[in-house]
Coordinates of C-alpha atoms in Angstrom, one line a residue:
Chain A
M1 CA 0.0 0.0 0.0
A2 CA 1.6 3.2 -1.1
R3 CA 1.1 6.7 -2.3
I4 CA 2.1 6.8 -5.9
N5 CA 3.5 9.9 -7.6
L6 CA 4.0 10.3 -11.3
E7 CA 6.3 13.2 -11.9
H8 CA 6.2 14.6 -15.4
I9 CA 5.8 11.2 -17.1
R10 CA 5.8 11.0 -20.8
H11 CA 6.0 8.0 -23.1
A12 CA 6.7 7.4 -26.7
Y13 CA 6.9 3.9 -28.2
G14 CA 9.1 4.9 -31.0
E15 CA 12.7 6.0 -30.6
R16 CA 13.5 9.7 -30.5
P17 CA 10.1 11.3 -30.5
K18 CA 10.2 14.6 -32.4
S19 CA 6.8 16.2 -31.8
E20 CA 4.2 16.1 -29.2
A21 CA 2.2 13.9 -31.5
D22 CA 4.9 11.1 -31.3
Y23 CA 4.0 10.6 -27.6
S24 CA 1.5 7.9 -26.9
L25 CA 1.3 9.3 -23.4
K26 CA 1.6 13.1 -23.1
E27 CA 2.8 14.6 -19.8
V28 CA 1.2 13.1 -16.8
H29 CA 1.9 14.7 -13.4
H30 CA -0.3 13.2 -10.7
E31 CA -0.4 11.9 -7.2
W32 CA -2.5 8.7 -6.4
N33 CA -3.3 8.7 -2.7
D34 CA -2.5 5.8 -0.6
G35 CA -5.6 3.6 -0.4
G36 CA -7.5 5.4 -3.1
A37 CA -9.7 3.7 -5.6
Y38 CA -9.1 5.2 -9.0
A39 CA -10.6 4.5 -12.4
L40 CA -8.8 5.3 -15.6
L41 CA -11.5 6.0 -18.1
G42 CA -11.1 6.6 -21.8
P43 CA -11.6 5.2 -25.2
S44 CA -9.3 2.5 -26.7
G45 CA -5.9 3.7 -27.6
C46 CA -6.0 6.8 -25.4
G47 CA -2.9 5.6 -23.3
K48 CA -4.7 4.1 -20.3
T49 CA -2.8 0.8 -20.6
T50 CA 0.4 2.6 -21.3
L51 CA 0.0 4.5 -18.1
L52 CA -0.8 1.4 -16.1
N53 CA 2.2 -0.5 -17.5
I54 CA 4.4 2.5 -16.5
I55 CA 3.1 2.3 -13.0
S56 CA 3.6 -1.5 -12.7
G57 CA 7.0 -1.2 -14.3
L58 CA 6.3 -3.4 -17.4
L59 CA 7.1 -0.3 -19.4
Q60 CA 9.9 2.2 -18.8
P61 CA 8.6 5.7 -19.4
S62 CA 10.6 7.8 -21.9
E63 CA 10.7 10.7 -19.4
G64 CA 9.8 11.4 -15.8
R65 CA 10.0 9.7 -12.5
I66 CA 7.7 7.4 -10.5
L67 CA 7.7 7.6 -6.8
F68 CA 6.3 5.1 -4.3
D69 CA 5.8 6.7 -0.9
G70 CA 8.4 9.2 -1.9
R71 CA 10.9 6.6 -3.0
D72 CA 12.1 6.7 -6.6
V73 CA 11.2 3.4 -8.3
T74 CA 11.6 4.4 -11.9
Q75 CA 14.4 2.0 -12.5
L76 CA 13.0 -0.9 -10.4
S77 CA 11.6 -4.0 -12.0
T78 CA 8.0 -5.0 -11.7
Q79 CA 8.9 -7.6 -9.1
Q80 CA 10.8 -5.1 -7.0
R81 CA 8.0 -2.6 -7.1
N82 CA 5.7 -5.3 -5.6
I83 CA 2.6 -4.5 -7.7
A84 CA -0.3 -6.8 -8.6
Q85 CA -1.8 -6.4 -12.0
V86 CA -4.8 -8.2 -13.7
F87 CA -4.9 -8.1 -17.4
Q88 CA -7.8 -7.8 -19.8
F89 CA -7.6 -11.4 -21.1
P90 CA -7.2 -14.4 -18.8
V91 CA -3.7 -15.5 -18.2
I92 CA -3.6 -18.8 -16.5
Y93 CA -0.9 -21.4 -16.1
D94 CA -2.8 -24.3 -17.6
T95 CA -0.7 -27.1 -16.5
M96 CA -1.3 -26.2 -12.9
T97 CA -4.4 -26.8 -10.7
V98 CA -6.5 -23.8 -9.8
Y99 CA -5.1 -23.9 -6.3
D100 CA -1.5 -23.8 -7.6
N101 CA -2.4 -21.0 -10.0
L102 CA -3.5 -18.8 -7.1
A103 CA -0.5 -20.0 -5.0
F104 CA 2.0 -19.1 -7.6
P105 CA 2.6 -15.4 -6.8
L106 CA 3.0 -16.3 -3.2
R107 CA 5.3 -19.3 -3.6
N108 CA 7.5 -17.3 -6.0
R109 CA 8.0 -14.9 -3.1
R110 CA 8.8 -17.7 -0.6
V111 CA 5.7 -17.2 1.6
P112 CA 5.4 -20.0 4.1
E113 CA 3.1 -22.7 3.0
A114 CA 0.7 -22.2 5.9
D115 CA 0.1 -18.6 4.9
V116 CA -0.2 -19.6 1.3
D117 CA -2.9 -22.1 2.1
R118 CA -4.8 -19.6 4.2
R119 CA -4.7 -16.8 1.5
V120 CA -5.5 -19.2 -1.4
T121 CA -8.5 -20.7 0.4
E122 CA -9.8 -17.2 1.1
I123 CA -9.5 -16.0 -2.5
I124 CA -10.9 -19.3 -4.0
D125 CA -14.0 -18.8 -1.9
M126 CA -14.2 -15.1 -2.9
I127 CA -14.1 -15.9 -6.6
G128 CA -16.5 -18.8 -6.2
L129 CA -14.3 -21.6 -7.5
G130 CA -14.2 -23.6 -4.2
G131 CA -15.1 -26.8 -5.9
W132 CA -12.4 -26.5 -8.6
A133 CA -9.4 -26.1 -6.4
R134 CA -7.8 -29.4 -7.3
K135 CA -8.7 -29.4 -11.0
T136 CA -6.4 -28.3 -13.7
A137 CA -7.0 -24.9 -14.9
R138 CA -7.0 -25.9 -18.5
G139 CA -10.6 -27.0 -18.7
L140 CA -12.2 -23.9 -17.3
T141 CA -14.4 -21.5 -19.2
A142 CA -13.1 -18.0 -20.2
D143 CA -14.8 -16.3 -17.2
Q144 CA -13.6 -18.9 -14.7
K145 CA -10.1 -18.4 -16.1
Q146 CA -10.5 -14.6 -15.7
K147 CA -11.5 -15.1 -12.1
I148 CA -8.3 -17.0 -11.5
S149 CA -6.4 -14.1 -13.0
L150 CA -8.3 -11.7 -10.8
G151 CA -7.6 -14.0 -7.8
R152 CA -3.9 -14.0 -8.5
G153 CA -4.0 -10.2 -8.5
L154 CA -5.7 -10.2 -5.1
V155 CA -3.9 -13.1 -3.4
R156 CA -0.9 -11.1 -2.1
N157 CA -1.9 -8.7 0.8
D158 CA 1.4 -6.8 0.9
V159 CA 1.3 -5.2 -2.5
N160 CA 1.9 -1.5 -3.0
A161 CA -1.1 -1.3 -5.4
I162 CA -3.4 -3.4 -7.5
L163 CA -3.8 -2.4 -11.2
F164 CA -6.7 -3.7 -13.2
D165 CA -6.6 -3.5 -16.9
E166 CA -10.2 -3.9 -18.1
P167 CA -10.4 -7.1 -16.1
L168 CA -14.1 -7.8 -16.5
T169 CA -14.3 -7.6 -20.2
V170 CA -14.8 -11.3 -20.7
I171 CA -17.0 -11.8 -17.7
D172 CA -20.8 -11.9 -18.2
P173 CA -22.8 -8.9 -16.9
H174 CA -24.4 -10.5 -13.8
M175 CA -21.0 -11.8 -12.6
K176 CA -19.4 -8.5 -13.4
W177 CA -21.6 -6.7 -10.9
I178 CA -20.8 -9.3 -8.3
L179 CA -17.1 -9.2 -8.8
R180 CA -17.0 -5.4 -8.9
S181 CA -18.9 -5.3 -5.5
Q182 CA -16.4 -7.8 -4.1
L183 CA -13.5 -5.6 -5.3
K184 CA -15.1 -2.6 -3.7
K185 CA -15.5 -4.5 -0.5
L186 CA -11.9 -5.7 -0.6
H187 CA -10.8 -2.2 -1.1
R188 CA -12.7 -1.0 2.0
Q189 CA -11.5 -4.0 4.0
F190 CA -7.7 -3.8 3.2
G191 CA -7.3 -0.3 1.8
F192 CA -5.2 -1.3 -1.2
T193 CA -4.4 1.5 -3.6
M194 CA -6.4 0.4 -6.7
V195 CA -6.2 1.6 -10.3
Y196 CA -8.9 0.3 -12.5
V197 CA -8.7 0.8 -16.3
T198 CA -11.9 0.7 -18.2
H199 CA -13.7 2.2 -21.1
D200 CA -17.1 1.5 -19.5
Q201 CA -18.2 4.6 -17.7
T202 CA -20.7 2.7 -15.4
E203 CA -17.9 0.5 -14.3
A204 CA -15.6 3.5 -13.6
L205 CA -18.2 5.6 -11.9
T206 CA -19.4 2.7 -9.6
F207 CA -15.9 1.5 -8.7
A208 CA -13.9 4.6 -8.1
D209 CA -13.8 7.4 -5.7
K210 CA -11.9 9.4 -8.2
V211 CA -12.2 9.0 -12.0
V212 CA -9.3 10.0 -14.3
V213 CA -10.5 10.6 -17.8
M214 CA -8.0 10.2 -20.5
Y215 CA -8.2 11.3 -24.1
D216 CA -5.6 11.2 -26.8
G217 CA -2.7 10.4 -24.5
Q218 CA -3.4 13.0 -21.8
I219 CA -5.5 13.2 -18.6
V220 CA -8.3 15.6 -19.4
Q221 CA -9.9 15.6 -16.0
I222 CA -9.6 14.0 -12.6
G223 CA -12.7 14.2 -10.4
T224 CA -15.4 12.5 -8.5
P225 CA -18.3 11.1 -10.6
A226 CA -20.3 14.1 -9.7
E227 CA -17.8 16.6 -10.9
L228 CA -17.4 14.7 -14.1
F229 CA -21.1 14.9 -14.6
E230 CA -21.7 18.5 -13.6
R231 CA -18.5 20.3 -14.6
P232 CA -16.7 18.4 -17.4
S233 CA -13.5 20.3 -17.9
H234 CA -13.1 19.2 -21.4
T235 CA -15.7 18.6 -24.2
F236 CA -14.5 15.0 -24.4
V237 CA -15.5 14.4 -20.8
G238 CA -18.9 15.8 -21.5
Y239 CA -19.4 13.6 -24.5
F240 CA -17.9 10.5 -23.0
I241 CA -19.6 10.6 -19.6
G242 CA -23.3 10.4 -19.5
S243 CA -25.8 8.7 -21.8
P244 CA -26.5 10.5 -24.0
G245 CA -23.4 12.7 -23.8
M246 CA -23.4 16.5 -23.3
N247 CA -25.0 18.7 -25.9
L248 CA -22.3 21.0 -27.4
L249 CA -23.5 23.9 -29.4
P250 CA -21.3 26.4 -31.3
A251 CA -21.8 29.7 -29.5
T252 CA -20.5 33.3 -29.7
I253 CA -19.5 34.8 -26.4
D254 CA -19.8 38.5 -25.8
G255 CA -19.4 39.7 -22.3
N256 CA -22.0 37.7 -20.3
T257 CA -24.2 37.0 -23.4
V258 CA -24.0 33.8 -25.3
A259 CA -25.4 33.8 -28.8
L260 CA -26.7 30.5 -30.2
G261 CA -27.8 31.1 -33.7
T262 CA -30.5 33.7 -33.5
D263 CA -31.1 33.2 -29.7
T264 CA -29.2 34.6 -26.8
I265 CA -28.7 33.5 -23.3
A266 CA -27.5 35.8 -20.5
L267 CA -25.0 34.2 -18.0
D268 CA -24.5 35.5 -14.5
Y269 CA -20.7 35.8 -15.2
S270 CA -18.5 36.8 -18.1
P271 CA -16.4 33.9 -19.3
K272 CA -12.8 35.1 -20.2
V273 CA -12.3 33.8 -23.7
A274 CA -9.3 34.6 -25.9
S275 CA -10.3 36.1 -29.1
G276 CA -10.1 33.6 -32.1
A277 CA -10.9 30.6 -29.9
K278 CA -13.6 28.1 -30.9
T279 CA -16.3 28.6 -28.3
E280 CA -19.1 26.2 -27.5
L281 CA -21.8 26.0 -25.0
G282 CA -22.3 22.6 -23.2
I283 CA -25.4 21.5 -21.6
R284 CA -26.3 18.0 -20.4
P285 CA -29.6 16.6 -21.8
E286 CA -30.8 16.2 -18.3
F287 CA -30.7 20.1 -17.8
V288 CA -32.6 21.0 -21.0
R289 CA -36.2 21.9 -20.2
L290 CA -38.8 21.3 -22.9
G291 CA -41.9 23.4 -22.6
R292 CA -43.9 26.2 -24.2
E293 CA -41.4 28.9 -23.5
G294 CA -37.9 29.6 -24.6
M295 CA -36.0 28.9 -27.8
H296 CA -37.5 27.1 -30.7
V297 CA -36.6 23.5 -31.4
R298 CA -37.7 20.9 -34.0
V299 CA -38.3 17.5 -32.5
N300 CA -37.2 14.7 -34.8
K301 CA -37.5 11.6 -32.8
V302 CA -38.4 10.3 -29.3
E303 CA -36.7 7.2 -27.8
D304 CA -38.4 5.6 -25.0
I305 CA -35.7 3.9 -22.8
G306 CA -38.1 2.9 -19.9
R307 CA -37.9 5.3 -17.0
Q308 CA -37.2 8.2 -19.3
K309 CA -37.6 9.5 -22.8
I310 CA -34.8 10.8 -24.9
V311 CA -35.9 13.4 -27.4
R312 CA -33.7 14.0 -30.4
A313 CA -34.3 17.4 -31.7
E314 CA -32.8 20.1 -33.9
F315 CA -31.8 23.4 -32.3
A316 CA -30.4 26.3 -34.4
G317 CA -29.4 23.8 -37.1
K318 CA -27.6 21.5 -34.6
P319 CA -28.8 18.2 -33.1
I320 CA -29.6 18.3 -29.4
A321 CA -30.7 15.6 -27.0
I322 CA -33.2 16.3 -24.3
V323 CA -34.1 14.0 -21.4
L324 CA -37.7 13.9 -20.6
S325 CA -39.4 12.2 -17.7
E326 CA -41.5 9.1 -18.7
D327 CA -44.8 11.0 -18.5
G328 CA -43.3 14.2 -20.0
E329 CA -45.4 15.8 -22.8
I330 CA -44.1 17.3 -26.0
P331 CA -45.9 20.5 -26.7
A332 CA -47.2 21.3 -30.3
D333 CA -44.8 24.3 -30.5
P334 CA -41.8 22.9 -28.6
R335 CA -39.3 25.3 -27.0
V336 CA -36.4 24.8 -24.7
T337 CA -34.7 26.6 -21.9
F338 CA -31.3 25.7 -20.3
D339 CA -30.9 25.4 -16.6
P340 CA -28.5 28.3 -16.1
S341 CA -26.4 26.6 -13.4
A342 CA -25.8 23.6 -15.6
I343 CA -24.3 25.6 -18.5
N344 CA -20.6 25.2 -19.2
I345 CA -18.7 27.3 -21.7
Y346 CA -15.8 25.8 -23.6
A347 CA -13.0 27.5 -25.6
D348 CA -11.0 25.2 -27.8
S349 CA -12.6 22.3 -26.1
W350 CA -11.5 23.4 -22.6
R351 CA -13.9 24.6 -20.0
V352 CA -13.8 28.3 -19.2
G353 CA -14.7 28.6 -15.5
R354 CA -16.4 31.3 -13.6
E355 CA -13.2 32.0 -11.8
A356 CA -10.9 32.2 -14.8
Chain B
M1 CA -36.1 -42.1 -49.7
D2 CA -35.7 -40.1 -52.8
R3 CA -31.9 -40.8 -53.1
T4 CA -30.5 -41.1 -56.6
W5 CA -28.2 -44.1 -56.9
N6 CA -25.7 -43.6 -59.7
N7 CA -22.8 -46.1 -59.6
K8 CA -21.1 -44.2 -62.4
A9 CA -19.7 -42.0 -59.6
W10 CA -17.2 -44.8 -58.9
F11 CA -15.4 -43.9 -62.1
M12 CA -14.3 -40.7 -60.3
V13 CA -12.3 -42.8 -57.9
L14 CA -10.5 -44.6 -60.7
P15 CA -7.6 -42.1 -61.3
V16 CA -6.6 -42.2 -57.6
L17 CA -7.0 -46.0 -57.6
L18 CA -4.7 -46.3 -60.6
L19 CA -2.2 -43.9 -59.1
V20 CA -2.1 -45.7 -55.8
A21 CA -2.0 -49.1 -57.6
F22 CA 1.1 -48.2 -59.6
S23 CA 2.9 -46.1 -57.0
A24 CA 2.2 -48.2 -53.9
V25 CA 0.3 -51.4 -54.2
I26 CA 2.0 -53.1 -57.2
P27 CA 5.6 -52.3 -56.0
L28 CA 4.7 -53.5 -52.6
M29 CA 3.2 -56.7 -53.9
T30 CA 6.2 -57.3 -56.0
V31 CA 8.3 -57.1 -52.9
V32 CA 5.9 -59.6 -51.2
N33 CA 6.2 -61.8 -54.3
Y34 CA 10.0 -61.8 -54.0
S35 CA 9.9 -62.4 -50.2
V36 CA 8.2 -65.8 -50.5
Q37 CA 10.2 -67.1 -53.4
D38 CA 13.8 -68.0 -54.3
T39 CA 15.5 -67.4 -57.6
F40 CA 18.7 -68.5 -59.2
G41 CA 18.4 -66.1 -62.1
N42 CA 16.9 -66.8 -65.5
N43 CA 13.6 -65.6 -64.2
Q44 CA 13.1 -68.9 -62.5
F45 CA 11.3 -68.8 -59.2
F46 CA 10.8 -71.4 -56.4
W47 CA 8.4 -71.3 -53.6
A48 CA 10.2 -70.5 -50.3
G49 CA 7.3 -69.8 -48.0
T50 CA 8.3 -68.0 -44.8
D51 CA 11.8 -69.2 -44.9
W52 CA 13.3 -65.8 -45.7
F53 CA 11.4 -64.1 -42.8
V54 CA 12.6 -66.8 -40.3
K55 CA 16.1 -66.4 -41.6
I56 CA 16.0 -62.6 -41.3
L57 CA 14.5 -62.6 -37.8
H58 CA 17.1 -65.1 -36.7
S59 CA 20.0 -63.2 -38.1
D60 CA 22.2 -61.2 -35.8
R61 CA 23.0 -58.9 -38.8
F62 CA 19.3 -57.7 -38.8
W63 CA 19.0 -57.1 -35.0
Q64 CA 22.4 -55.4 -34.9
A65 CA 21.4 -53.0 -37.6
L66 CA 18.0 -52.4 -35.9
G67 CA 19.9 -51.7 -32.6
R68 CA 22.1 -49.2 -34.4
N69 CA 19.1 -47.5 -35.8
L70 CA 17.5 -47.2 -32.4
L71 CA 20.7 -46.0 -30.7
F72 CA 21.3 -43.4 -33.4
S73 CA 17.7 -42.1 -33.1
A74 CA 18.0 -42.0 -29.4
I75 CA 21.2 -40.1 -29.4
I76 CA 20.3 -37.5 -31.9
L77 CA 16.8 -36.9 -30.4
S78 CA 18.4 -36.4 -26.9
I79 CA 20.7 -33.7 -28.5
E80 CA 18.6 -32.1 -31.1
I81 CA 15.4 -31.5 -29.0
P82 CA 17.0 -29.8 -26.0
L83 CA 19.5 -27.9 -28.2
G84 CA 16.6 -26.8 -30.5
I85 CA 14.6 -25.5 -27.5
L86 CA 17.6 -23.7 -26.2
I87 CA 18.5 -22.0 -29.5
A88 CA 14.7 -21.1 -30.1
L89 CA 14.5 -19.5 -26.6
N90 CA 17.5 -17.3 -27.4
M91 CA 16.5 -16.2 -30.8
P92 CA 15.4 -12.6 -31.1
K93 CA 11.6 -11.9 -31.1
K94 CA 11.7 -8.7 -33.1
G95 CA 13.9 -6.5 -35.2
I96 CA 16.4 -7.3 -38.0
G97 CA 17.7 -10.3 -36.1
V98 CA 14.5 -12.2 -36.7
P99 CA 14.9 -12.7 -40.5
V100 CA 18.7 -13.1 -40.2
C101 CA 18.3 -15.9 -37.7
L102 CA 15.5 -17.6 -39.6
V103 CA 17.5 -17.7 -42.8
L104 CA 20.5 -18.9 -41.1
M105 CA 18.4 -21.6 -39.5
A106 CA 16.8 -22.6 -42.7
L107 CA 20.0 -23.0 -44.6
P108 CA 21.0 -26.5 -43.6
L109 CA 17.5 -27.7 -44.3
L110 CA 17.7 -26.5 -47.9
I111 CA 20.7 -28.7 -48.6
P112 CA 20.0 -32.0 -50.4
W113 CA 20.8 -35.1 -48.2
N114 CA 23.6 -36.4 -50.4
V115 CA 25.2 -33.0 -50.6
V116 CA 25.2 -32.8 -46.8
G117 CA 26.9 -36.2 -46.8
T118 CA 29.5 -35.1 -49.3
I119 CA 30.1 -31.9 -47.4
W120 CA 30.9 -33.8 -44.2
Q121 CA 32.7 -36.6 -46.0
V122 CA 35.2 -34.0 -47.3
F123 CA 35.1 -31.8 -44.2
G124 CA 36.1 -34.7 -41.9
R125 CA 38.9 -36.2 -44.1
V126 CA 42.2 -36.1 -42.3
D127 CA 44.2 -35.3 -45.5
I128 CA 42.3 -32.5 -47.1
G129 CA 39.2 -31.8 -44.9
L130 CA 39.2 -28.7 -42.7
L131 CA 37.7 -30.5 -39.6
G132 CA 39.8 -33.7 -40.0
F133 CA 43.0 -31.9 -40.7
T134 CA 42.6 -29.4 -37.8
L135 CA 41.8 -32.1 -35.4
K136 CA 44.7 -34.1 -36.5
A137 CA 47.0 -31.0 -36.3
L138 CA 45.7 -30.3 -32.8
G139 CA 46.9 -33.8 -31.8
F140 CA 43.5 -35.7 -31.7
D141 CA 43.6 -39.1 -33.1
Y142 CA 40.6 -38.5 -35.3
N143 CA 39.7 -40.7 -38.3
Y144 CA 36.2 -41.6 -39.2
V145 CA 37.3 -44.1 -41.7
N146 CA 39.1 -46.4 -39.2
D147 CA 37.6 -45.6 -35.9
V148 CA 34.1 -46.7 -34.9
F149 CA 33.7 -43.9 -32.3
D150 CA 34.9 -41.3 -34.7
A151 CA 32.5 -42.5 -37.4
W152 CA 29.6 -42.4 -35.0
L153 CA 30.6 -39.0 -33.8
T154 CA 30.8 -37.6 -37.3
L155 CA 27.4 -38.9 -38.2
I156 CA 25.8 -37.6 -35.1
V157 CA 27.4 -34.1 -35.4
M158 CA 26.4 -34.1 -39.0
D159 CA 22.8 -35.0 -38.2
V160 CA 22.7 -32.4 -35.4
W161 CA 24.1 -29.8 -37.8
H162 CA 21.5 -30.7 -40.5
W163 CA 18.4 -31.1 -38.5
T164 CA 18.5 -29.1 -35.3
S165 CA 17.2 -26.1 -37.3
L166 CA 13.9 -28.0 -37.9
V167 CA 13.5 -28.3 -34.1
V168 CA 14.5 -24.7 -33.7
L169 CA 12.0 -23.4 -36.2
L170 CA 9.2 -25.4 -34.8
C171 CA 9.9 -24.4 -31.3
Y172 CA 10.3 -20.8 -32.4
A173 CA 6.9 -20.9 -34.0
G174 CA 5.4 -22.2 -30.8
L175 CA 7.2 -19.5 -28.7
V176 CA 6.2 -16.5 -30.9
S177 CA 2.5 -17.5 -30.5
I178 CA 2.6 -16.9 -26.8
P179 CA 0.8 -13.7 -26.1
E180 CA 2.8 -11.0 -24.4
A181 CA 0.4 -10.8 -21.5
Y182 CA 1.7 -14.2 -20.3
Y183 CA 5.2 -12.8 -19.8
Q184 CA 3.9 -9.7 -18.2
A185 CA 1.7 -11.7 -15.8
A186 CA 4.7 -13.9 -15.0
K187 CA 6.7 -10.7 -14.1
I188 CA 3.9 -9.5 -11.9
D189 CA 3.7 -12.9 -10.2
G190 CA 7.4 -12.8 -9.6
A191 CA 8.1 -15.9 -11.6
S192 CA 11.8 -16.9 -12.1
R193 CA 13.2 -17.5 -15.5
W194 CA 12.9 -21.3 -14.9
A195 CA 9.3 -20.9 -13.9
V196 CA 8.5 -19.0 -17.0
F197 CA 10.0 -21.7 -19.1
R198 CA 8.4 -24.6 -17.0
Y199 CA 4.9 -23.2 -16.7
I200 CA 4.5 -20.9 -19.7
Q201 CA 6.9 -21.7 -22.5
L202 CA 7.1 -25.5 -22.3
P203 CA 3.3 -26.1 -22.0
K204 CA 2.8 -23.8 -25.0
M205 CA 5.5 -25.6 -27.0
K206 CA 4.3 -29.0 -26.1
R207 CA 2.5 -29.7 -29.4
V208 CA 5.1 -28.4 -31.7
L209 CA 7.7 -30.3 -29.7
L210 CA 5.6 -33.5 -30.3
I211 CA 5.7 -32.9 -34.0
A212 CA 9.4 -32.2 -33.9
F213 CA 10.0 -35.3 -32.0
L214 CA 8.0 -37.4 -34.4
L215 CA 9.6 -36.0 -37.5
R216 CA 13.1 -36.3 -36.2
F217 CA 12.4 -39.8 -35.0
M218 CA 11.0 -41.1 -38.3
D219 CA 13.6 -39.3 -40.3
S220 CA 16.5 -40.5 -38.3
F221 CA 15.0 -44.1 -38.2
M222 CA 15.0 -44.1 -42.1
I223 CA 18.5 -42.5 -42.4
Y224 CA 20.3 -43.7 -45.5
T225 CA 21.9 -41.1 -47.7
E226 CA 24.2 -39.3 -45.3
P227 CA 25.9 -42.4 -43.6
F228 CA 26.0 -44.1 -47.1
V229 CA 28.0 -41.1 -48.5
V230 CA 30.1 -40.5 -45.4
T231 CA 31.0 -43.9 -44.1
G232 CA 29.4 -46.3 -46.5
G233 CA 28.3 -48.3 -43.4
G234 CA 31.8 -48.8 -42.0
P235 CA 34.2 -49.1 -40.5
G236 CA 33.2 -52.8 -40.6
N237 CA 29.4 -52.8 -40.1
S238 CA 29.6 -50.2 -37.3
T239 CA 27.4 -47.6 -39.1
T240 CA 25.3 -50.1 -41.2
F241 CA 21.8 -49.0 -40.5
L242 CA 18.7 -51.0 -41.6
S243 CA 18.3 -49.1 -44.8
I244 CA 22.0 -49.4 -45.7
D245 CA 22.0 -53.2 -44.9
L246 CA 18.9 -53.5 -47.1
V247 CA 20.5 -52.0 -50.1
K248 CA 23.7 -54.0 -49.6
M249 CA 21.6 -57.2 -49.5
A250 CA 19.3 -56.3 -52.4
I251 CA 21.7 -54.7 -54.8
G252 CA 25.2 -55.6 -53.6
Q253 CA 24.6 -59.3 -53.0
F254 CA 21.4 -59.6 -55.2
D255 CA 19.7 -61.6 -52.4
L256 CA 16.3 -60.6 -53.5
G257 CA 14.3 -63.0 -51.4
P258 CA 15.9 -62.0 -48.0
A259 CA 16.0 -58.4 -48.9
A260 CA 12.3 -58.4 -49.7
A261 CA 11.5 -60.1 -46.5
M262 CA 13.7 -57.6 -44.6
S263 CA 12.1 -54.6 -46.3
L264 CA 8.6 -55.9 -45.3
I265 CA 9.7 -56.3 -41.7
Y266 CA 11.3 -52.8 -41.8
F267 CA 8.0 -51.6 -43.3
L268 CA 6.0 -53.2 -40.5
I269 CA 8.2 -51.7 -37.8
I270 CA 7.7 -48.3 -39.2
L271 CA 4.0 -48.8 -39.5
L272 CA 3.8 -50.0 -35.9
L273 CA 5.9 -47.0 -34.6
S274 CA 3.9 -44.6 -36.7
W275 CA 0.6 -46.0 -35.3
I276 CA 2.0 -45.7 -31.8
F277 CA 3.0 -42.1 -32.2
Y278 CA -0.3 -41.3 -34.0
T279 CA -2.1 -42.7 -31.0
V280 CA 0.0 -40.8 -28.5
M281 CA -0.5 -37.6 -30.5
T282 CA -4.3 -37.8 -30.8
S283 CA -4.8 -38.8 -27.1
S284 CA -2.8 -35.8 -26.0
D285 CA -5.0 -33.7 -28.3
E286 CA -8.1 -35.0 -26.5
Q287 CA -6.8 -33.8 -23.2
A288 CA -6.0 -30.3 -24.4

């Protein structure tokens, strides 16, 4: 269990990166608190796995330092860093029994056999493979194999951190939920520092205290699920978190007035926007009110998703999504208003705050 | 049932039937024919029954040759398989080294058998051969023409040189198919180099190793050309393997009857071993 500091980490897979674009991972400078549960969220290829492998030591960063509890571990091997990591696809030692698979990381570290037995039995029960302990791992199904992988990650209780690289991809939805709750429970019980990579926002938001959103090789926002929802600091976060994502409308800012096509909205503050920047207004579909007053929209389609309706409409020539309650009515001449507190202004994709 | 019966379809099988008849069945039956008869030339044949088979099975010459074959196969397998694995493990996995290594490895396999034999026949000669001459100049009493041990050593080194590559290439193919995640997981689990080999690489190579083992066993059990070119079966009969003995008997001595009987026995041995290996292979597949 440790506090992990990433100091100005950058990574490029090719030799001699020339421009910023050559870096798969752009500068990351961040502290992971001891005992924190973090989710690294982002689309495929955004550098999540790269960052994870740099923390575990499978990859040497091109630049920067990694500190565990203030101690520089950049040059240390994975084994010396004492990290557990679970991979996306099951890795099992298929000539060994399920029990031996789980005991493997402990025996490699010369843990006394009595402790090995105690830990392995505990983990086997947790992943629900009690009856399989003495069977060879070869004949198991994919999700049983992944449970073994997961179990091997959890079996050591002295690790500095446990890293999960989309570990539940191959597990079926029902089991996913159970395993995730067990991970969460384990986290509360032992206080491991956990970093969980995923591209599934539900998984990220339910697992983590803090979600780190990555996009195109850089961290675009670190925050609690509520912060990501209410104040996305980058248009990507707005789009990626939430279903449907945030509405982004091209806007012209003049003082505290925002012009959207022919309509204008007055803000209670004046965003400081550099001239020439591409400015947008972001509003989540949950905060768009559909009624008889406000700005004109044209409704194209209504999707009923059970407890809510999603209205797909056109506003000032741009598509806009509106979330309507189940019994919400669509008036004959539909108009919208935006909840003023939920409006975010973006300049060149980055949020311009009240304070800026 | 509305099934159309058209026996003309059998004509489709005819070409294959003819091909197999002329390439396998008829030659084999000729051998069977010889094996149960005796001849003194002039195309006159006398019925001999199982006499030749009894004679072959009671001859020391046959059992000694068979023993040499088995010993030779055992020795080269116990060298080539571990050596092949060792080389494959140390081959580069990416970069310019890969094609270079693969080409170097493939080279011996591209050389025809008799050329390999000739190369080593000349290479090992003490008067003009680089190897023989050097060894002699260094003070070793090396001469594969006179010395049984040296003759065997030369044949074994030659076979290792010629065929280890095959094992290497097969093992390498097995190794590169192991996903990177296995090695990463092993690092995370703190596995030693030996544990990685024992629990990841070896199990993943098992199937290709089985194939390598089979190919090398069968090939070495049928070995003919190289020892024929290098030692001609000598000194004495010390490197006379079954195949060499067979040719000596059939063409050298023109003992067609015994030679035919011996080739049938040889054939049955190979058939038996192939069947055993096939069974072993398929049963291990079922487990997988």
